[in-house]
Amino acid sequence: MSKSGFRLSEFFAENMGDFFIFLRRFADDVLETSAESLEQILNFITVFMGNVERMKNPHLRAKLAEVLEAVMPHMEPLAPGAAQPIVFQRERVFCSYVHAPQLAEALITVFVDIEFTGR
């Protein structure tokens, strides 16, 4: 891949990351209603997060871990009387994700790399 190809994929990864983190904070219900597309996001994260050759920028690889956290179904306790968000579709996508072992390996790899390099 050419050097400009890396810039394009890193540019795309940064914008995608910002978008999904934004959705998690301000429009979480959009993530639930688009659960069918989340598998594609999980594929992108799996391919790029754990592989230094595909994504050289360590900050972007760490951002993909943030994206993973943003799209995951959250089961955090809520204040009494607060409405429980619906996360059934996202939970279904995560539970049936075919490449879950590779995703787990990519997640471990990015955090080990951060520990060893200090970035």
N, CA, C and O atoms as a MOPAC input file, in Angstrom:
PM7 MOZYME 1SCF
protein

 N      0.85400 1    -1.17800 1     0.00000 1
 C      0.00000 1     0.00000 1     0.00000 1
 C      0.89200 1     1.22900 1     0.00000 1
 O      1.91400 1     1.25900 1     0.68400 1
 N      0.52000 1     2.21100 1    -0.74000 1
 C      1.30900 1     3.43100 1    -0.81700 1
 C      1.20000 1     4.21500 1     0.47600 1
 O      0.30200 1     3.99600 1     1.28900 1
 N      2.14100 1     5.13800 1     0.64300 1
 C      2.13600 1     5.95600 1     1.84600 1
 C      0.84000 1     6.77000 1     1.95000 1
 O      0.31000 1     6.95100 1     3.04600 1
 N      0.33500 1     7.25500 1     0.82400 1
 C     -0.92400 1     8.00400 1     0.85600 1
 C     -2.09500 1     7.10500 1     1.22400 1
 O     -3.07200 1     7.57600 1     1.80700 1
 N     -2.01400 1     5.80700 1     0.89100 1
 C     -3.05500 1     4.85900 1     1.28900 1
 C     -3.13300 1     4.72200 1     2.79400 1
 O     -4.22200 1     4.60200 1     3.35600 1
 N     -1.97700 1     4.73900 1     3.45400 1
 C     -1.97100 1     4.68800 1     4.91400 1
 C     -2.58700 1     5.94400 1     5.49400 1
 O     -3.35100 1     5.88000 1     6.45700 1
 N     -2.25700 1     7.09000 1     4.91000 1
 C     -2.83000 1     8.33800 1     5.40400 1
 C     -4.34600 1     8.32700 1     5.28100 1
 O     -5.06100 1     8.76500 1     6.18200 1
 N     -4.82500 1     7.81400 1     4.14100 1
 C     -6.27100 1     7.76900 1     3.92800 1
 C     -6.93900 1     6.85400 1     4.94500 1
 O     -7.95500 1     7.22800 1     5.53000 1
 N     -6.38300 1     5.64900 1     5.17000 1
 C     -7.01200 1     4.74400 1     6.12100 1
 C     -6.91700 1     5.29100 1     7.54400 1
 O     -7.84500 1     5.10700 1     8.33200 1
 N     -5.81700 1     5.95900 1     7.89000 1
 C     -5.71000 1     6.55200 1     9.21900 1
 C     -6.66100 1     7.73200 1     9.36600 1
 O     -7.26200 1     7.91900 1    10.42400 1
 N     -6.80000 1     8.52400 1     8.31100 1
 C     -7.75300 1     9.63000 1     8.32600 1
 C     -9.17200 1     9.09200 1     8.51600 1
 O     -9.94800 1     9.62700 1     9.30700 1
 N     -9.49500 1     8.03800 1     7.78800 1
 C    -10.80900 1     7.41100 1     7.90200 1
 C    -11.01600 1     6.85200 1     9.30900 1
 O    -12.07900 1     7.03600 1     9.90100 1
 N    -10.00400 1     6.17100 1     9.84100 1
 C    -10.11100 1     5.58100 1    11.18300 1
 C    -10.32800 1     6.65800 1    12.23900 1
 O    -11.13100 1     6.47700 1    13.15400 1
 N     -9.62600 1     7.76200 1    12.12100 1
 C     -9.78200 1     8.85000 1    13.09100 1
 C    -11.19600 1     9.43500 1    13.03600 1
 O    -11.82800 1     9.62800 1    14.07500 1
 N    -11.68700 1     9.71200 1    11.83900 1
 C    -13.03500 1    10.27700 1    11.70500 1
 C    -14.10600 1     9.29000 1    12.14500 1
 O    -15.06600 1     9.66600 1    12.81800 1
 N    -13.94100 1     8.03000 1    11.76500 1
 C    -14.90300 1     7.01100 1    12.18000 1
 C    -14.90800 1     6.89400 1    13.70800 1
 O    -15.96500 1     6.80400 1    14.33200 1
 N    -13.72600 1     6.89600 1    14.28700 1
 C    -13.63200 1     6.80700 1    15.74100 1
 C    -14.34500 1     7.95400 1    16.43200 1
 O    -15.12100 1     7.74500 1    17.36500 1
 N    -14.07800 1     9.16200 1    15.97000 1
 C    -14.73900 1    10.33200 1    16.55600 1
 C    -16.25300 1    10.23200 1    16.42600 1
 O    -16.98800 1    10.57100 1    17.35300 1
 N    -16.71200 1     9.76400 1    15.27300 1
 C    -18.14800 1     9.65200 1    15.02900 1
 C    -18.81000 1     8.65800 1    15.99100 1
 O    -19.85000 1     8.96600 1    16.57500 1
 N    -18.22100 1     7.47600 1    16.16000 1
 C    -18.83700 1     6.47800 1    17.02600 1
 C    -18.74600 1     6.85700 1    18.50400 1
 O    -19.64600 1     6.53700 1    19.28100 1
 N    -17.68400 1     7.52500 1    18.88800 1
 C    -17.58000 1     8.01400 1    20.26700 1
 C    -18.64000 1     9.09300 1    20.49800 1
 O    -19.25500 1     9.14300 1    21.56300 1
 N    -18.85300 1     9.95100 1    19.50500 1
 C    -19.91200 1    10.95300 1    19.57000 1
 C    -21.27900 1    10.29300 1    19.72200 1
 O    -22.08400 1    10.69200 1    20.56400 1
 N    -21.53500 1     9.26500 1    18.88600 1
 C    -22.82600 1     8.57700 1    18.96600 1
 C    -23.05100 1     7.98500 1    20.35100 1
 O    -24.14800 1     8.08400 1    20.90100 1
 N    -22.03300 1     7.37900 1    20.90500 1
 C    -22.17600 1     6.75500 1    22.23200 1
 C    -22.54800 1     7.79800 1    23.28200 1
 O    -23.36400 1     7.53500 1    24.16600 1
 N    -21.95000 1     8.97300 1    23.18200 1
 C    -22.19800 1    10.01100 1    24.19600 1
 C    -23.52600 1    10.71900 1    24.01500 1
 O    -24.19600 1    11.05400 1    24.99200 1
 N    -23.91500 1    10.95200 1    22.74500 1
 C    -25.05400 1    11.83000 1    22.50500 1
 C    -26.24000 1    11.19500 1    21.79200 1
 O    -27.33100 1    11.76500 1    21.80600 1
 N    -26.06400 1    10.04600 1    21.17800 1
 C    -27.16100 1     9.41800 1    20.43100 1
 C    -27.02300 1     7.89900 1    20.48300 1
 O    -26.98600 1     7.23200 1    19.44900 1
 N    -26.94800 1     7.36900 1    21.68300 1
 C    -26.71700 1     5.93900 1    21.88200 1
 C    -27.77700 1     5.07900 1    21.20000 1
 O    -27.48000 1     3.96900 1    20.75800 1
 N    -28.99100 1     5.57300 1    21.11000 1
 C    -30.06400 1     4.80300 1    20.48600 1
 C    -29.79400 1     4.55000 1    18.99700 1
 O    -30.28600 1     3.56700 1    18.44200 1
 N    -29.02300 1     5.42300 1    18.35000 1
 C    -28.67400 1     5.21600 1    16.94100 1
 C    -27.83700 1     3.94200 1    16.79900 1
 O    -28.00700 1     3.18200 1    15.84500 1
 N    -26.95000 1     3.72100 1    17.73900 1
 C    -26.13700 1     2.50100 1    17.69400 1
 C    -27.00900 1     1.25800 1    17.81500 1
 O    -26.73800 1     0.24100 1    17.17600 1
 N    -28.03100 1     1.33800 1    18.61700 1
 C    -28.91500 1     0.18700 1    18.79100 1
 C    -29.74100 1    -0.07300 1    17.53200 1
 O    -29.93700 1    -1.22500 1    17.14400 1
 N    -30.21700 1     0.97600 1    16.90300 1
 C    -31.06000 1     0.79300 1    15.72700 1
 C    -30.25500 1     0.42100 1    14.48700 1
 O    -30.82700 1    -0.01400 1    13.48700 1
 N    -28.94200 1     0.58700 1    14.53900 1
 C    -28.11000 1     0.21400 1    13.38800 1
 C    -27.23500 1    -0.98700 1    13.71600 1
 O    -26.12800 1    -1.11800 1    13.19400 1
 N    -27.73200 1    -1.85600 1    14.57600 1
 C    -26.94600 1    -3.00200 1    15.03600 1
 C    -26.51700 1    -3.90500 1    13.89500 1
 O    -25.46200 1    -4.53400 1    13.97800 1
 N    -27.29800 1    -3.98600 1    12.84400 1
 C    -26.93000 1    -4.84100 1    11.71500 1
 C    -25.62200 1    -4.39000 1    11.06800 1
 O    -24.89400 1    -5.21600 1    10.51800 1
 N    -25.31700 1    -3.11100 1    11.12500 1
 C    -24.08100 1    -2.58900 1    10.53200 1
 C    -22.89000 1    -2.68200 1    11.48300 1
 O    -21.74700 1    -2.51000 1    11.05800 1
 N    -23.14200 1    -2.94700 1    12.74500 1
 C    -22.05000 1    -2.97900 1    13.71800 1
 C    -21.04000 1    -4.08500 1    13.44400 1
 O    -19.87300 1    -3.95800 1    13.81300 1
 N    -21.46700 1    -5.15600 1    12.80900 1
 C    -20.52200 1    -6.22100 1    12.49300 1
 C    -19.41500 1    -5.70300 1    11.57400 1
 O    -18.26600 1    -6.12900 1    11.68400 1
 N    -19.75900 1    -4.78700 1    10.67300 1
 C    -18.74800 1    -4.20300 1     9.78900 1
 C    -17.74400 1    -3.37400 1    10.58700 1
 O    -16.55000 1    -3.38500 1    10.28800 1
 N    -18.22200 1    -2.66800 1    11.58600 1
 C    -17.33100 1    -1.88600 1    12.45100 1
 C    -16.42700 1    -2.82800 1    13.23400 1
 O    -15.23000 1    -2.57600 1    13.37000 1
 N    -16.99400 1    -3.90100 1    13.74200 1
 C    -16.18000 1    -4.88700 1    14.47000 1
 C    -15.11700 1    -5.49400 1    13.55800 1
 O    -13.99300 1    -5.73700 1    13.99500 1
 N    -15.46400 1    -5.73900 1    12.29800 1
 C    -14.47900 1    -6.25000 1    11.34200 1
 C    -13.34500 1    -5.24800 1    11.14700 1
 O    -12.17500 1    -5.62800 1    11.14000 1
 N    -13.68400 1    -3.98200 1    10.99100 1
 C    -12.67400 1    -2.94100 1    10.80700 1
 C    -11.74500 1    -2.88000 1    12.02100 1
 O    -10.52400 1    -2.82400 1    11.87600 1
 N    -12.32900 1    -2.89100 1    13.20100 1
 C    -11.53900 1    -2.83900 1    14.43000 1
 C    -10.63400 1    -4.05900 1    14.52600 1
 O     -9.45700 1    -3.93400 1    14.86700 1
 N    -11.16700 1    -5.22400 1    14.23300 1
 C    -10.39800 1    -6.47000 1    14.31300 1
 C     -9.20700 1    -6.43600 1    13.36600 1
 O     -8.10800 1    -6.84600 1    13.73800 1
 N     -9.41100 1    -5.96000 1    12.16700 1
 C     -8.34600 1    -5.95000 1    11.15900 1
 C     -7.25800 1    -4.93000 1    11.48600 1
 O     -6.07300 1    -5.22700 1    11.33500 1
 N     -7.64000 1    -3.73900 1    11.92900 1
 C     -6.66500 1    -2.66100 1    12.06900 1
 C     -6.11000 1    -2.45900 1    13.47100 1
 O     -4.95900 1    -2.04200 1    13.60400 1
 N     -6.86600 1    -2.73200 1    14.50800 1
 C     -6.41600 1    -2.40300 1    15.85300 1
 C     -5.21100 1    -3.23500 1    16.29800 1
 O     -4.29400 1    -2.69900 1    16.91900 1
 N     -5.19900 1    -4.50600 1    15.99800 1
 C     -4.15600 1    -5.37300 1    16.52100 1
 C     -2.96600 1    -5.56900 1    15.61400 1
 O     -2.09600 1    -6.38500 1    15.91800 1
 N     -2.89600 1    -4.84700 1    14.50700 1
 C     -1.83600 1    -5.09300 1    13.54600 1
 C     -1.08200 1    -3.80200 1    13.24100 1
 O     -1.62000 1    -2.89400 1    12.60600 1
 N      0.16100 1    -3.72700 1    13.69700 1
 C      0.98600 1    -2.54000 1    13.49400 1
 C      1.26100 1    -2.29400 1    12.01300 1
 O      1.42600 1    -1.14800 1    11.59600 1
 N      1.31000 1    -3.34700 1    11.22900 1
 C      1.56200 1    -3.18500 1     9.79500 1
 C      0.37900 1    -2.51900 1     9.08400 1
 O      0.57000 1    -1.79400 1     8.10700 1
 N     -0.81500 1    -2.75700 1     9.56100 1
 C     -1.99500 1    -2.17700 1     8.91600 1
 C     -2.33500 1    -0.78800 1     9.44500 1
 O     -2.86300 1     0.05100 1     8.71500 1
 N     -2.02900 1    -0.55200 1    10.72000 1
 C     -2.30400 1     0.74700 1    11.34300 1
 C     -1.07700 1     1.09800 1    12.18600 1
 O     -0.92400 1     0.62300 1    13.31100 1
 N     -0.21500 1     1.93200 1    11.62500 1
 C      1.05300 1     2.24100 1    12.27200 1
 C      0.90100 1     3.19600 1    13.45200 1
 O      1.65400 1     3.09700 1    14.42100 1
 N     -0.03900 1     4.10000 1    13.39000 1
 C     -0.20500 1     5.12100 1    14.42000 1
 C     -0.76900 1     4.49200 1    15.69600 1
 O     -1.91200 1     4.03400 1    15.70600 1
 N      0.02500 1     4.46700 1    16.77100 1
 C     -0.44600 1     3.83400 1    18.01500 1
 C     -1.63500 1     4.56000 1    18.64900 1
 O     -2.45900 1     3.94200 1    19.32400 1
 N     -1.71700 1     5.86200 1    18.43000 1
 C     -2.84700 1     6.62200 1    18.97800 1
 C     -4.15500 1     6.21400 1    18.30400 1
 O     -5.19400 1     6.12900 1    18.96000 1
 N     -4.10700 1     5.96400 1    17.00800 1
 C     -5.31300 1     5.53400 1    16.29500 1
 C     -5.68800 1     4.10500 1    16.67600 1
 O     -6.87100 1     3.77800 1    16.77300 1
 N     -4.70200 1     3.26800 1    16.88800 1
 C     -5.00200 1     1.90300 1    17.32700 1
 C     -5.68200 1     1.94300 1    18.69600 1
 O     -6.62200 1     1.18800 1    18.94700 1
 N     -5.21100 1     2.81600 1    19.57300 1
 C     -5.85600 1     2.97000 1    20.88000 1
 C     -7.26100 1     3.57100 1    20.72400 1
 O     -8.17300 1     3.22600 1    21.47500 1
 N     -7.42600 1     4.46200 1    19.75400 1
 C     -8.75100 1     5.04500 1    19.51800 1
 C     -9.73000 1     3.96900 1    19.06500 1
 O    -10.91000 1     4.02000 1    19.41200 1
 N     -9.25200 1     2.99700 1    18.29500 1
 C    -10.13500 1     1.90200 1    17.88200 1
 C    -10.60500 1     1.10000 1    19.08900 1
 O    -11.71500 1     0.56800 1    19.08100 1
 N     -9.77900 1     1.00700 1    20.12100 1
 C    -10.22800 1     0.36500 1    21.36500 1
 C    -11.34600 1     1.18900 1    22.00100 1
 O    -12.28700 1     0.62700 1    22.56100 1
 N    -11.25000 1     2.51000 1    21.91900 1
 C    -12.32500 1     3.38200 1    22.41400 1
 C    -13.60100 1     3.18900 1    21.59900 1
 O    -14.70400 1     3.19500 1    22.14700 1
 N    -13.44300 1     3.02000 1    20.29500 1
 C    -14.60400 1     2.77600 1    19.42900 1
 C    -15.26700 1     1.46800 1    19.82500 1
 O    -16.49400 1     1.38800 1    19.89200 1
 N    -14.47000 1     0.45000 1    20.08600 1
 C    -15.02200 1    -0.83100 1    20.52200 1
 C    -15.83300 1    -0.64500 1    21.79500 1
 O    -16.93200 1    -1.18300 1    21.92100 1
 N    -15.29400 1     0.11200 1    22.73200 1
 C    -16.02100 1     0.37900 1    23.98000 1
 C    -17.30600 1     1.14700 1    23.69900 1
 O    -18.32300 1     0.91900 1    24.35400 1
 N    -17.26400 1     2.04900 1    22.73600 1
 C    -18.43200 1     2.87000 1    22.41700 1
 C    -19.56700 1     2.05700 1    21.80600 1
 O    -20.73600 1     2.32300 1    22.08200 1
 N    -19.23500 1     1.07100 1    20.98100 1
 C    -20.29300 1     0.31700 1    20.30300 1
 C    -20.75700 1    -0.90600 1    21.09500 1
 O    -21.76000 1    -1.52600 1    20.74300 1
 N    -20.03900 1    -1.25200 1    22.15100 1
 C    -20.44800 1    -2.40300 1    22.96500 1
 C    -21.75600 1    -2.12100 1    23.69800 1
 O    -22.05100 1    -0.97100 1    24.02500 1
 N    -22.53200 1    -3.15400 1    23.95400 1
 C    -23.72400 1    -2.95100 1    24.78900 1
 C    -23.28400 1    -2.66200 1    26.21900 1
 O    -22.42300 1    -3.35500 1    26.76000 1
 N    -23.86900 1    -1.65200 1    26.82200 1
 C    -23.49500 1    -1.25200 1    28.17500 1
 C    -24.58300 1    -1.65800 1    29.15400 1
 O    -25.76900 1    -1.41000 1    28.93700 1
 N    -24.15900 1    -2.26900 1    30.20700 1
 C    -25.09600 1    -2.70500 1    31.24000 1
 C    -24.77800 1    -2.01800 1    32.57000 1
 O    -24.79900 1    -2.65200 1    33.62500 1
 N    -24.48800 1    -0.73300 1    32.50900 1
 C    -24.14100 1    -0.01400 1    33.72000 1
 C    -25.39400 1     0.29500 1    34.53800 1
 O    -26.46800 1     0.52500 1    33.98300 1
 N    -25.24600 1     0.29600 1    35.84100 1
 C    -26.40800 1     0.60900 1    36.68000 1
 C    -26.83500 1     2.06500 1    36.48900 1
 O    -26.00600 1     2.96500 1    36.35100 1
 N    -28.12400 1     2.26000 1    36.48600 1
 C    -28.67500 1     3.60100 1    36.30400 1
 C    -29.26400 1     4.10300 1    37.60800 1
 O    -29.51300 1     3.33600 1    38.53800 1
 N    -29.47500 1     5.38300 1    37.65200 1
 C    -30.11700 1     5.98800 1    38.81400 1
 C    -31.54100 1     5.45900 1    38.92900 1
 O    -32.17000 1     5.14400 1    37.91900 1
 N    -32.05200 1     5.36000 1    40.15100 1
 C    -33.43500 1     4.89300 1    40.31700 1
 C    -34.40400 1     5.76500 1    39.52300 1
 O    -34.34400 1     6.99300 1    39.57700 1
 N    -35.28300 1     5.11600 1    38.79700 1
 C    -36.28500 1     5.82200 1    38.00800 1
 C    -35.84000 1     6.14200 1    36.58500 1
 O    -36.66200 1     6.53800 1    35.75800 1
 N    -34.55700 1     5.97700 1    36.28900 1
 C    -34.07400 1     6.25500 1    34.93800 1
 C    -34.43800 1     5.09500 1    34.01400 1
 O    -34.47500 1     3.93900 1    34.43400 1
 N    -34.69800 1     5.41500 1    32.78200 1
 C    -35.06200 1     4.38400 1    31.81000 1
 C    -33.82700 1     3.57200 1    31.42100 1
 O    -32.76500 1     4.13000 1    31.14700 1
 N    -33.98000 1     2.27200 1    31.40000 1
 C    -32.89500 1     1.37200 1    30.99500 1
 C    -32.78200 1     1.41300 1    29.47500 1
 O    -33.77100 1     1.16800 1    28.78400 1
 N    -31.59300 1     1.71800 1    28.93300 1
 C    -31.47100 1     1.74000 1    27.46900 1
 C    -31.64200 1     0.33800 1    26.88600 1
 O    -31.29700 1    -0.66000 1    27.51900 1
 N    -32.17000 1     0.28400 1    25.69500 1
 C    -32.37200 1    -0.99800 1    25.02800 1
 C    -31.07700 1    -1.35400 1    24.30700 1
 O    -30.59100 1    -0.58000 1    23.48200 1
 N    -30.51500 1    -2.52700 1    24.61500 1
 C    -29.24700 1    -2.93000 1    24.01600 1
 C    -29.31900 1    -4.34800 1    23.46200 1
 O    -28.28400 1    -4.98200 1    23.25600 1
 N    -30.50300 1    -4.84300 1    23.22300 1
 C    -30.66000 1    -6.22600 1    22.78400 1
 C    -29.97700 1    -6.49800 1    21.44700 1
 O    -29.31900 1    -7.52600 1    21.28800 1
 N    -30.12500 1    -5.59200 1    20.49200 1
 C    -29.54000 1    -5.80900 1    19.17000 1
 C    -28.02100 1    -5.79500 1    19.22300 1
 O    -27.37100 1    -6.64600 1    18.61600 1
 N    -27.45300 1    -4.84200 1    19.93700 1
 C    -25.98900 1    -4.79300 1    20.06100 1
 C    -25.46600 1    -6.02500 1    20.78700 1
 O    -24.42900 1    -6.57800 1    20.42000 1
 N    -26.17700 1    -6.44600 1    21.80500 1
 C    -25.76300 1    -7.64600 1    22.54400 1
 C    -25.78600 1    -8.86300 1    21.61500 1
 O    -24.88300 1    -9.69800 1    21.66600 1
 N    -26.79400 1    -8.96400 1    20.78600 1
 C    -26.89500 1   -10.06900 1    19.83800 1
 C    -25.71600 1   -10.05900 1    18.86500 1
 O    -25.13600 1   -11.10700 1    18.58200 1
 N    -25.36200 1    -8.88300 1    18.35600 1
 C    -24.24200 1    -8.77000 1    17.41600 1
 C    -22.94100 1    -9.20000 1    18.09200 1
 O    -22.15300 1    -9.94300 1    17.50500 1
 N    -22.71500 1    -8.74400 1    19.30800 1
 C    -21.47800 1    -9.09900 1    20.00700 1
 C    -21.43000 1   -10.58200 1    20.35500 1
 O    -20.37400 1   -11.20700 1    20.25800 1
 N    -22.54400 1   -11.13800 1    20.75200 1
 C    -22.57100 1   -12.55400 1    21.13100 1
 C    -22.41600 1   -13.48400 1    19.94100 1
 O    -21.95700 1   -14.61500 1    20.10000 1
 N    -22.78600 1   -13.03400 1    18.76200 1
 C    -22.70300 1   -13.90000 1    17.58900 1
 C    -21.55700 1   -13.52000 1    16.65300 1
 O    -21.47000 1   -14.05300 1    15.54600 1
 N    -20.68200 1   -12.61200 1    17.07300 1
 C    -19.59000 1   -12.15900 1    16.19800 1
 C    -18.63700 1   -13.31000 1    15.91400 1
 O    -18.04700 1   -13.88200 1    16.83100 1
 N    -18.49200 1   -13.64300 1    14.64500 1
 C    -17.72200 1   -14.80200 1    14.20500 1
 C    -16.23500 1   -14.67100 1    14.53700 1
 O    -15.57900 1   -15.66500 1    14.85200 1
 N    -15.71000 1   -13.46500 1    14.46900 1
 C    -14.28000 1   -13.25000 1    14.66300 1
 C    -13.95200 1   -12.77800 1    16.08000 1
 O    -12.96400 1   -12.07100 1    16.28000 1
 N    -14.75900 1   -13.15600 1    17.05000 1
 C    -14.54600 1   -12.72700 1    18.43200 1
 C    -13.16000 1   -13.10100 1    18.95900 1
 O    -12.54600 1   -12.27600 1    19.63600 1
 N    -12.63500 1   -14.29900 1    18.68700 1
 C    -11.28400 1   -14.61200 1    19.18200 1
 C    -10.21800 1   -13.67300 1    18.60100 1
 O     -9.30000 1   -13.26700 1    19.31400 1
 N    -10.33100 1   -13.33100 1    17.32500 1
 C     -9.37200 1   -12.41600 1    16.71200 1
 C     -9.52800 1   -10.99600 1    17.26400 1
 O     -8.54400 1   -10.27300 1    17.41900 1
 N    -10.77300 1   -10.60500 1    17.55800 1
 C    -11.01300 1    -9.29300 1    18.15300 1
 C    -10.39100 1    -9.22400 1    19.54100 1
 O     -9.76800 1    -8.22400 1    19.89800 1
 N    -10.55800 1   -10.27700 1    20.31700 1
 C     -9.95100 1   -10.31900 1    21.65900 1
 C     -8.43100 1   -10.25500 1    21.55500 1
 O     -7.78100 1    -9.55900 1    22.33500 1
 N     -7.87200 1   -10.96900 1    20.60700 1
 C     -6.41700 1   -10.95900 1    20.40300 1
 C     -5.94300 1    -9.56400 1    20.00000 1
 O     -4.91200 1    -9.10100 1    20.48800 1
 N     -6.67700 1    -8.89300 1    19.12300 1
 C     -6.31400 1    -7.54000 1    18.70100 1
 C     -6.36500 1    -6.57200 1    19.88100 1
 O     -5.50400 1    -5.70200 1    20.01200 1
 N     -7.35700 1    -6.72100 1    20.72300 1
 C     -7.48700 1    -5.85700 1    21.89300 1
 C     -6.33200 1    -6.06800 1    22.85600 1
 O     -5.76900 1    -5.10400 1    23.37400 1
 N     -5.98000 1    -7.30700 1    23.09600 1
 C     -4.84300 1    -7.60600 1    23.97300 1
 C     -3.55900 1    -7.06200 1    23.36500 1
 O     -2.73400 1    -6.48100 1    24.06900 1
 N     -3.39000 1    -7.24700 1    22.06800 1
 C     -2.18100 1    -6.77700 1    21.37900 1
 C     -2.00900 1    -5.27700 1    21.51900 1
 O     -0.90900 1    -4.81000 1    21.81400 1
 N     -3.06700 1    -4.51600 1    21.31400 1
 C     -2.93400 1    -3.06200 1    21.38600 1
 C     -2.57900 1    -2.62500 1    22.80500 1
 O     -1.78900 1    -1.69500 1    22.97100 1
 N     -3.12900 1    -3.25500 1    23.81600 1
 C     -2.80600 1    -2.86100 1    25.17600 1
 C     -1.41500 1    -3.33000 1    25.59300 1
 O     -0.74000 1    -2.63200 1    26.35000 1
 N     -0.97700 1    -4.47500 1    25.12800 1
 C      0.39800 1    -4.92600 1    25.39700 1
 C      1.38300 1    -3.98000 1    24.71800 1
 O      2.39100 1    -3.59800 1    25.31300 1
 N      1.09400 1    -3.60200 1    23.47900 1
 C      1.96900 1    -2.65700 1    22.77600 1
 C      2.05900 1    -1.33100 1    23.51400 1
 O      3.13300 1    -0.73400 1    23.58800 1
 N      0.95300 1    -0.86900 1    24.05500 1
 C      0.95000 1     0.38600 1    24.81300 1
 C      1.81700 1     0.24200 1    26.06500 1
 O      2.57100 1     1.15300 1    26.40400 1
 N      1.71400 1    -0.88000 1    26.73900 1
 C      2.51900 1    -1.11300 1    27.94300 1
 C      4.01400 1    -1.17500 1    27.63600 1
 O      4.82400 1    -0.61900 1    28.37700 1
 N      4.37600 1    -1.84400 1    26.55200 1
 C      5.78400 1    -1.99300 1    26.20700 1
 C      6.40000 1    -0.73000 1    25.65900 1
 O      7.57200 1    -0.45500 1    25.91400 1
 N      5.63600 1     0.04700 1    24.90900 1
 C      6.19600 1     1.25700 1    24.30100 1
 C      5.94200 1     2.48700 1    25.14100 1
 O      6.61100 1     3.50500 1    24.96300 1
 N      4.99400 1     2.41500 1    26.04800 1
 C      4.67300 1     3.57200 1    26.87000 1
 C      3.86000 1     4.63400 1    26.14500 1
 O      3.72800 1     5.76100 1    26.62200 1
 N      3.31700 1     4.26900 1    24.99400 1
 C      2.51800 1     5.24900 1    24.23600 1
 C      1.06100 1     5.12100 1    24.58200 1
 O      0.23300 1     5.85800 1    24.04700 1

